[in-house]
Amino acid sequence: MTKLWGGRFTQTLDPSAVDFSYSLSFDYELLPYDIQLNRAYVDALTTAGIFTTAERDIVQASLDRIRDRIPQIIANLPDDEDVHSLVERLVIDDVGDLGKKMHSGKSRNDQVATDLRLYVKDAIEGINTHIHACFKALYDLASDHVDTVFPGFTHLQVAQPVVLAHHVLAYFEKFMRDQHRFADAYERADQCPLGSAALAGSNYPLDRYQLAESLGFSDITRNSMDAVSDRDFVLDALYAASMITLHISQFCEELILWSSSIVGFITIGDAFTTGSSIMPQKKNPDIAELLRGQAGAMLGQFVAVHELIKGLPLTYNRDLQDDKKYLFTALKTTQASLNCFAKMIPTIRVNTDRIHAALNSGHILATEIADYLAMKGLPFRSAHEVVGQMVQEAEAQGCQVHELPLSTLQTLSSHIKPDIHDWLSIEAAISKKNGVGGTAKTSIRTQLHHIKEAFKW
Ligand code: ARG
């Protein structure tokens, strides 16, 4: 293994320890960021008088050549201990002793913390683009189904009628919160630790604000000991990732259920379903199932990093090296999941016949009758009791509660008048819920309008 240290050692590292501590196999993902960091750092060292401008140009040109070779380097990873050792060694191989000045006043500790923050910021920007595609897909689906009445469920039992757009926009809200969580994670990642060196700060007159600015950070970290030990931003990003994949999992579970031949509310397009190797008739929602399955591992990755950090004393400890394994996997899976989800949603086709059949089950208008009675002056708890009896009667007659003849309803409650008919349709039940957040088509249209304005679609 090529390494940056060794002066004080008489023996070489045991091969098992070499293998165990080698991180280039995964931290090569930081290559572009480490090169970018070194480039900016060489500028800072030039201002600090360590490099002449001519020397700076030579080292930076070398870093540029390394950047151009990233794909080849990744295709054939050398045995350098980690990405930081690799970049420094490549510069030294290229420009000789001049390259040996590059590490003046910095440590791999502030370097890895900076690289990782750059990685997280970039990944969140990528995730954001995918979240926007999901927003658009959900908005389009909702816009197409403002008039599609749909059974709302609690406990997966038919509860009250809604419009399908309302159900879909519920996920829009969840994704909005997820986007905010990622924005928070971004903000916390957006401070530059470079200049913290190993733990105590740097002996060199580095302009940390200038360094931060040239690396695209909004601010600098305030405490070098915190800066090299802090991985809160990693956990923030992992938590946000676990939440959005959790929401994807929930929606996919519904899509899987709705697309089952038993339910038949929707079909998912051929581009996102697969066949069976034995049963020729099958059309399976495999992609939705795979999406449903990601959330558990996401939480696992959050917990893995949380437990790496638990109990770590200040400042840098090598345990931290492994945070990257979990972070990279989680953020890449998040991007891939969002990408698939956004593309699958527009392939959904809605089968209104099956939905109408479901709407005529579960005594879906029972609560409407209770509210009607309450508005006629009967205390709601008593109204609830009376409607329970009506449901019993309907069950006995083999019909829905709202299909009982007026006379039967009236024998069970003298408060029932012919105007009950204004309450006993799915459309009426929906249109009455016209407050903010309710399922009335007017409310949904307003909500869609606000979204369209906010997103400038
Ligand atoms: N590969 C290490 C990591 O990812 C870089 C920092 C090494 N620092 C050290 N003092 N050994 O955390």
XYZ file of C-alpha atoms and ligand atoms in Angstrom:
469
model
C 0.000 0.000 0.000
C 1.265 3.470 -0.883
C 0.823 5.693 2.155
C 1.549 9.222 3.306
C 3.026 8.355 6.660
C 5.583 5.841 7.879
C 8.563 7.896 9.051
C 8.139 6.875 12.673
C 7.456 3.190 12.015
C 9.954 0.354 11.960
C 7.515 -2.311 10.798
C 5.050 -2.253 7.937
C 1.326 -2.674 8.435
C 0.109 -6.267 8.523
C -1.527 -7.233 5.190
C -4.821 -7.950 6.959
C -4.768 -4.433 8.434
C -3.868 -2.977 5.044
C -6.910 -4.603 3.482
C -9.146 -3.718 6.379
C -8.249 -0.029 6.412
C -8.127 0.495 2.631
C -10.920 2.944 1.758
C -10.151 3.886 -1.831
C -12.546 1.111 -2.895
C -15.406 3.388 -1.848
C -14.016 6.873 -1.172
C -12.892 7.202 -4.808
C -16.334 8.836 -5.145
C -14.727 11.856 -3.504
C -12.061 12.210 -6.217
C -13.575 15.238 -7.993
C -14.135 16.993 -4.670
C -10.655 16.223 -3.364
C -9.110 17.618 -6.532
C -11.308 20.715 -6.326
C -10.315 21.133 -2.669
C -6.596 20.823 -3.393
C -6.854 23.327 -6.213
C -8.425 25.906 -3.907
C -5.963 25.043 -1.149
C -2.977 25.610 -3.431
C -4.336 29.123 -4.028
C -4.585 29.669 -0.269
C -1.019 28.403 0.212
C 0.150 30.789 -2.503
C -1.414 33.732 -0.691
C 0.214 32.402 2.489
C 3.613 32.448 0.747
C 4.206 28.677 0.547
C 3.963 28.475 -3.257
C 5.081 31.055 -5.792
C 2.514 31.777 -8.455
C 4.615 29.822 -10.962
C 4.692 26.816 -8.621
C 0.979 27.153 -8.026
C 0.334 26.982 -11.766
C 2.396 23.804 -12.075
C 0.600 22.056 -9.203
C -2.840 23.170 -10.331
C -2.169 22.034 -13.895
C -1.187 18.665 -12.471
C -4.450 18.519 -10.490
C -6.347 19.342 -13.692
C -4.662 16.461 -15.495
C -5.668 14.121 -12.671
C -9.252 15.386 -12.931
C -9.254 14.571 -16.641
C -8.157 11.008 -15.856
C -10.767 10.259 -13.180
C -12.599 7.567 -15.216
C -9.344 5.701 -15.943
C -8.231 5.971 -12.312
C -11.551 4.580 -11.085
C -11.461 1.762 -13.638
C -8.149 0.571 -12.229
C -7.878 1.658 -8.595
C -4.326 1.753 -7.235
C -3.381 0.656 -3.725
C -3.146 4.089 -2.074
C -4.695 4.064 1.384
C -7.465 6.513 0.575
C -8.550 9.158 -1.904
C -6.539 11.933 -0.235
C -3.321 9.892 -0.279
C -3.988 9.028 -3.901
C -4.373 12.622 -5.081
C -1.271 13.797 -3.230
C 0.798 10.867 -4.497
C -0.328 11.439 -8.098
C 0.690 15.104 -7.905
C 4.091 14.184 -6.443
C 4.586 11.510 -9.135
C 3.736 14.135 -11.719
C 5.574 17.277 -10.565
C 8.089 15.928 -8.050
C 9.021 17.590 -4.744
C 6.843 20.609 -5.403
C 3.829 18.375 -4.829
C 5.105 17.605 -1.348
C 4.269 21.164 -0.252
C 0.565 20.695 -0.986
C -0.292 19.210 2.416
C 1.202 22.143 4.382
C -1.173 23.122 7.169
C -3.920 20.700 6.265
C -4.846 17.251 7.435
C -6.864 14.457 5.961
C -9.199 15.171 8.861
C -10.328 18.580 7.644
C -9.925 17.372 4.079
C -12.339 14.446 4.362
C -14.828 16.594 6.276
C -14.707 19.170 3.467
C -14.894 16.617 0.637
C -17.859 14.974 2.280
C -19.711 18.234 2.661
C -19.122 19.006 -1.011
C -20.413 15.531 -1.893
C -23.545 15.926 0.242
C -24.316 19.342 -1.221
C -23.995 18.008 -4.769
C -26.039 14.920 -4.039
C -28.809 16.991 -2.476
C -28.902 19.204 -5.552
C -29.315 16.071 -7.669
C -31.997 14.724 -5.342
C -33.810 18.045 -5.537
C -34.066 17.778 -9.313
C -35.605 14.335 -8.913
C -37.989 15.564 -6.203
C -39.168 18.229 -8.629
C -39.893 15.562 -11.225
C -41.918 13.708 -8.569
C -43.815 16.886 -7.704
C -44.699 17.356 -11.358
C -45.796 13.737 -11.758
C -48.008 13.930 -8.663
C -49.411 17.297 -9.728
C -50.280 15.970 -13.193
C -51.928 12.856 -11.784
C -53.908 14.967 -9.315
C -54.934 17.441 -12.042
C -56.281 14.575 -14.151
C -58.366 13.279 -11.258
C -60.065 16.227 -9.588
C -63.374 14.725 -10.734
C -62.526 11.116 -9.976
C -64.416 10.210 -6.839
C -62.549 7.700 -4.758
C -63.012 5.807 -1.505
C -61.010 7.316 1.356
C -59.766 4.701 3.803
C -58.957 4.472 7.461
C -57.681 1.121 8.757
C -57.841 0.141 5.075
C -61.627 0.046 5.464
C -63.823 2.195 3.250
C -64.416 5.369 5.283
C -65.601 8.493 3.439
C -65.613 9.565 -0.180
C -62.847 11.815 -1.463
C -61.552 12.722 -4.899
C -58.494 10.867 -6.119
C -56.639 14.180 -6.533
C -56.939 14.727 -2.784
C -55.328 11.364 -2.085
C -52.497 12.085 -4.517
C -51.928 15.597 -3.156
C -51.515 14.118 0.323
C -48.248 12.703 -0.988
C -47.372 16.064 -2.504
C -47.448 17.469 1.046
C -45.270 14.648 2.362
C -42.747 15.244 -0.410
C -42.770 18.975 0.382
C -41.694 18.233 3.932
C -39.023 15.892 2.577
C -37.710 18.630 0.353
C -37.468 20.943 3.350
C -35.593 18.275 5.289
C -33.066 18.036 2.453
C -32.811 21.830 2.350
C -31.985 21.802 6.081
C -29.364 19.112 5.558
C -27.891 21.193 2.732
C -27.710 24.283 4.909
C -25.842 22.437 7.639
C -23.443 20.891 5.114
C -22.786 24.325 3.659
C -19.950 25.362 6.018
C -16.318 24.874 5.109
C -14.103 23.074 7.653
C -10.886 23.515 5.638
C -8.238 25.248 7.722
C -9.179 23.252 10.825
C -6.239 20.960 10.008
C -5.915 17.856 12.207
C -7.970 19.241 15.086
C -6.485 22.428 16.519
C -6.451 24.762 13.538
C -3.652 25.669 11.174
C -0.285 27.344 11.789
C -0.470 28.908 8.342
C -2.091 32.272 7.581
C -4.962 30.823 5.558
C -7.841 33.000 4.477
C -10.608 30.583 5.438
C -13.379 32.797 4.088
C -11.670 32.966 0.737
C -11.189 29.179 0.768
C -14.853 28.648 1.624
C -15.965 30.987 -1.124
C -13.800 29.391 -3.775
C -15.256 25.978 -2.879
C -18.803 27.324 -3.074
C -19.561 27.258 0.665
C -21.712 29.983 2.217
C -19.840 30.027 5.496
C -16.974 28.513 7.490
C -17.076 26.255 10.549
C -16.351 28.023 13.870
C -14.540 25.411 15.937
C -11.796 23.237 14.506
C -12.418 20.398 16.979
C -16.094 20.293 16.102
C -15.313 20.707 12.402
C -13.202 17.550 12.077
C -15.520 15.427 14.224
C -18.912 16.688 13.029
C -20.968 14.369 10.844
C -24.381 15.802 11.757
C -24.862 16.842 8.149
C -24.400 13.204 7.091
C -27.100 12.094 9.516
C -29.370 14.953 8.452
C -29.077 13.863 4.820
C -29.595 10.206 5.733
C -32.649 11.033 7.808
C -34.134 13.064 4.951
C -33.387 10.145 2.619
C -35.026 7.676 4.966
C -38.141 9.863 5.181
C -38.629 10.350 1.458
C -38.107 6.667 0.738
C -40.571 5.949 3.543
C -43.165 8.067 1.754
C -42.379 6.407 -1.556
C -42.833 3.071 0.179
C -46.262 4.080 1.469
C -47.526 5.272 -1.904
C -46.120 2.248 -3.684
C -47.907 -0.039 -1.235
C -51.153 1.684 -2.216
C -50.378 1.395 -5.920
C -49.626 -2.301 -5.485
C -52.916 -2.806 -3.669
C -54.902 -0.722 -6.150
C -53.420 -2.573 -9.116
C -54.184 -6.021 -7.712
C -56.799 -7.794 -9.841
C -58.892 -8.112 -6.673
C -59.123 -4.317 -6.339
C -58.513 -3.174 -9.915
C -58.597 0.595 -9.303
C -55.551 1.216 -11.474
C -53.182 -0.370 -13.909
C -49.488 0.483 -13.922
C -47.927 0.802 -17.384
C -45.997 -2.028 -19.022
C -42.775 -0.025 -18.709
C -42.960 -0.442 -14.920
C -44.457 -3.914 -14.560
C -43.035 -7.334 -15.306
C -44.323 -10.737 -16.277
C -43.998 -14.119 -14.629
C -41.686 -16.804 -15.945
C -44.380 -19.422 -15.388
C -47.805 -17.717 -15.291
C -48.398 -16.147 -18.705
C -51.245 -13.904 -17.540
C -49.279 -12.086 -14.820
C -48.481 -8.372 -14.805
C -46.610 -7.733 -11.615
C -45.873 -4.330 -10.024
C -42.221 -5.248 -9.436
C -40.863 -1.715 -9.639
C -43.377 -0.431 -7.095
C -42.444 -3.396 -4.900
C -38.739 -2.669 -5.175
C -39.438 0.972 -4.359
C -41.525 -0.126 -1.373
C -38.600 -2.191 -0.170
C -35.960 0.542 -0.019
C -37.091 2.396 3.100
C -35.879 -0.234 5.562
C -32.312 -0.232 4.306
C -32.382 3.576 4.283
C -33.203 3.662 7.955
C -30.526 0.994 8.443
C -27.947 3.273 6.862
C -29.018 6.149 9.098
C -28.747 3.913 12.154
C -25.369 2.548 11.012
C -23.848 6.046 10.875
C -25.597 7.108 14.067
C -24.046 4.113 15.831
C -20.613 4.809 14.315
C -20.680 8.222 15.932
C -22.292 7.218 19.229
C -19.699 7.373 21.988
C -16.889 8.793 19.811
C -14.646 11.144 21.752
C -13.429 14.342 20.131
C -11.984 14.746 17.608
C -11.291 12.655 14.518
C -11.516 8.886 14.934
C -11.003 6.377 12.160
C -14.443 4.859 12.775
C -15.696 7.846 10.782
C -14.152 6.477 7.604
C -17.048 4.059 7.189
C -19.736 6.758 7.164
C -19.123 7.080 3.431
C -20.140 3.505 2.659
C -23.598 4.137 4.063
C -23.955 7.711 2.877
C -23.036 6.988 -0.740
C -25.285 3.931 -0.943
C -28.218 5.742 0.617
C -28.037 8.897 -1.480
C -27.575 6.979 -4.715
C -30.512 4.717 -3.905
C -32.594 7.782 -3.099
C -31.837 9.326 -6.487
C -32.588 6.091 -8.323
C -35.822 5.584 -6.373
C -37.056 9.104 -7.042
C -36.165 8.785 -10.704
C -38.158 5.552 -11.109
C -41.058 6.841 -9.036
C -41.366 10.041 -11.094
C -41.381 8.038 -14.321
C -43.770 5.329 -13.112
C -46.523 7.676 -11.879
C -47.484 8.990 -15.361
C -48.027 5.393 -16.568
C -50.892 4.879 -14.115
C -54.330 4.412 -15.683
C -57.417 4.685 -13.508
C -60.341 2.252 -13.850
C -63.363 4.233 -12.700
C -65.806 1.298 -12.957
C -63.993 -0.607 -10.253
C -63.732 2.519 -8.138
C -67.486 3.179 -8.406
C -68.227 -0.354 -7.292
C -66.018 0.152 -4.231
C -67.722 3.446 -3.442
C -70.974 1.577 -3.067
C -69.642 -0.446 -0.178
C -68.742 0.030 3.460
C -71.724 2.358 4.094
C -69.506 5.165 2.912
C -72.139 7.863 3.555
C -72.937 6.887 7.156
C -71.018 9.843 8.611
C -72.982 12.187 6.334
C -76.234 11.023 7.912
C -74.773 11.488 11.402
C -73.670 15.039 10.515
C -77.107 15.734 9.015
C -78.776 14.657 12.267
C -76.331 16.696 14.337
C -77.117 19.767 12.257
C -80.793 19.115 12.870
C -80.094 19.470 16.580
C -79.415 15.907 17.707
C -76.171 15.741 19.732
C -73.529 14.094 17.553
C -72.941 11.185 19.957
C -76.667 10.333 19.817
C -76.683 10.769 16.041
C -73.750 8.353 15.821
C -75.748 5.775 17.795
C -78.831 6.181 15.597
C -76.845 5.848 12.371
C -75.242 2.717 13.803
C -78.739 1.264 14.027
C -79.446 2.371 10.447
C -76.303 0.551 9.329
C -77.523 -2.565 11.128
C -80.853 -2.279 9.321
C -79.101 -1.797 5.968
C -76.949 -4.853 6.610
C -80.113 -6.836 7.370
C -81.676 -5.628 4.113
C -78.497 -6.241 2.146
C -78.080 -2.652 1.011
C -76.022 0.423 1.794
C -77.244 2.729 4.544
C -77.894 5.546 2.096
C -80.064 3.204 -0.009
C -82.592 2.633 2.771
C -86.027 4.079 1.958
C -86.802 7.445 3.546
C -89.576 5.853 5.598
C -87.178 3.352 7.163
C -84.723 6.111 8.017
C -87.576 8.113 9.545
C -88.702 5.232 11.738
C -85.208 5.155 13.193
C -85.023 8.934 13.695
C -87.755 11.524 13.679
C -85.136 14.151 12.774
C -84.879 12.732 9.260
C -86.723 14.897 6.722
C -86.931 14.621 2.938
C -84.017 17.079 2.645
C -81.757 14.212 3.759
C -81.553 13.444 0.038
C -79.297 16.482 -0.370
C -76.785 14.617 1.798
C -77.075 11.131 0.423
C -74.867 11.224 -2.625
C -71.139 10.811 -3.018
C -70.962 14.131 -4.851
C -72.753 15.952 -2.018
C -70.515 14.372 0.594
C -67.483 15.606 -1.312
C -68.690 19.104 -2.153
C -69.663 19.906 1.444
C -66.055 19.527 2.615
C -64.999 22.777 1.083
C -62.848 24.222 3.854
C -59.099 24.582 3.410
C -57.615 21.090 3.295
C -60.956 19.402 2.570
C -61.740 17.145 -0.365
C -64.267 19.392 -2.185
C -63.340 19.879 -5.813
C -63.257 23.639 -5.285
C -60.676 23.224 -2.499
C -58.619 20.838 -4.581
C -58.689 23.184 -7.565
C -57.507 26.051 -5.350
C -54.721 23.881 -4.008
C -53.655 22.852 -7.505
C -53.721 26.483 -8.550
C -51.417 27.469 -5.657
C -49.018 24.669 -6.561
C -48.984 25.688 -10.213
C -48.213 29.278 -9.250
C -45.550 28.346 -6.724
C -43.759 26.025 -9.134
C -44.328 28.299 -12.151
C -45.659 25.404 -14.247
N -9.812 7.865 4.983
C -10.026 8.644 6.137
C -11.530 8.843 6.387
O -12.260 8.629 5.470
C -9.416 9.984 5.972
C -8.955 10.599 7.229
C -7.811 9.858 7.785
N -7.299 10.517 8.923
C -6.484 9.922 9.799
N -6.100 10.631 10.788
N -6.132 8.673 9.675
O -11.979 9.183 7.430
